[in-house]
Coordinates of C-alpha atoms in Angstrom, one line a residue:
K847 CA -29.9 -6.1 -14.0
D848 CA -29.3 -5.5 -10.2
A849 CA -31.5 -2.4 -10.2
F850 CA -32.4 -2.5 -6.5
R851 CA -30.0 -5.2 -5.4
N852 CA -29.0 -5.0 -1.8
C853 CA -31.5 -2.4 -0.8
P854 CA -32.4 -3.9 2.6
A855 CA -34.8 -1.0 3.6
L856 CA -37.0 -1.3 0.4
T857 CA -40.5 -2.4 1.4
T858 CA -42.7 -1.7 -1.6
V859 CA -42.1 -1.0 -5.3
S860 CA -44.4 0.2 -8.1
L861 CA -43.3 -0.6 -11.7
G862 CA -44.7 1.6 -14.5
A863 CA -46.8 0.4 -17.4
G864 CA -43.8 0.6 -19.8
V865 CA -41.7 -1.9 -18.0
S866 CA -41.1 -4.9 -20.3
N867 CA -38.2 -6.7 -18.6
I868 CA -37.0 -7.1 -15.0
G869 CA -33.3 -8.0 -15.1
K870 CA -31.4 -10.7 -13.3
Q871 CA -31.3 -10.3 -9.6
A872 CA -33.1 -6.9 -9.8
F873 CA -34.4 -7.2 -6.2
M874 CA -31.8 -9.6 -4.8
N875 CA -31.3 -9.2 -1.0
C876 CA -34.3 -6.8 -0.6
K877 CA -35.2 -8.7 2.5
K878 CA -38.0 -6.3 3.6
L879 CA -39.7 -6.1 0.2
S880 CA -43.3 -7.1 0.9
S881 CA -45.2 -6.0 -2.2
V882 CA -44.6 -5.3 -5.9
T883 CA -47.2 -3.5 -8.0
C884 CA -46.7 -3.8 -11.7
H885 CA -48.9 -1.7 -14.0
A886 CA -47.8 -3.3 -17.2
T887 CA -50.6 -5.0 -19.0
T888 CA -48.1 -7.5 -20.5
P889 CA -46.1 -9.3 -17.8
P890 CA -42.5 -8.1 -17.9
A891 CA -40.0 -10.8 -18.8
L892 CA -38.1 -12.0 -15.7
G893 CA -34.3 -12.2 -16.0
N894 CA -34.1 -15.4 -14.1
N895 CA -35.7 -17.2 -11.1
D896 CA -33.8 -15.0 -8.6
V897 CA -35.3 -11.7 -9.7
F898 CA -37.2 -11.4 -6.4
S899 CA -35.1 -13.8 -4.4
L900 CA -35.5 -13.9 -0.6
N901 CA -38.9 -14.0 1.1
A902 CA -40.8 -14.3 -2.2
D903 CA -43.2 -16.7 -0.6
N904 CA -44.5 -13.9 1.7
R905 CA -44.5 -11.2 -1.0
K906 CA -47.6 -9.9 -2.8
F907 CA -47.6 -9.0 -6.4
Y908 CA -50.3 -6.7 -7.6
V909 CA -51.1 -6.6 -11.3
P910 CA -53.8 -5.2 -13.7
T911 CA -57.0 -7.3 -13.3
A912 CA -57.3 -7.9 -17.0
S913 CA -53.8 -9.4 -17.0
L914 CA -54.1 -11.6 -13.9
N915 CA -54.0 -14.9 -15.7
S916 CA -51.2 -13.9 -18.0
Y917 CA -49.1 -12.9 -14.9
K918 CA -49.9 -16.2 -13.2
E919 CA -48.8 -18.1 -16.3
Q920 CA -45.6 -16.2 -17.0
W921 CA -44.6 -15.6 -13.4
S922 CA -45.7 -19.1 -12.3
K923 CA -43.2 -19.3 -9.5
Y924 CA -45.1 -16.5 -7.8
A925 CA -48.6 -17.4 -9.0
E926 CA -50.1 -18.0 -5.5
N927 CA -49.1 -14.5 -4.5
I928 CA -50.4 -12.6 -7.5
E929 CA -53.5 -10.5 -6.9
P930 CA -55.3 -7.8 -8.9
I931 CA -54.7 -4.1 -8.4
T932 CA -57.7 -2.8 -6.5
E933 CA -57.0 0.9 -6.8

């Protein structure tokens, strides 16, 4: 919960493969956050709809290719912005 809340300078974040839950308002008020890369093959549970809060419409979410559909289902609010990791 509130892990990166109110970090206005945060622009990107990479979440490791072991992340299973992203707490309530974890990225609230991270106004410059433009991309989130999540390496977990199972989409982490989201604490609530405000996990990524402001500017989520312009944010990109990069996830493992094999898990793309799972992320789009479970993170449906952000489905249009979810893309496969190309690294």
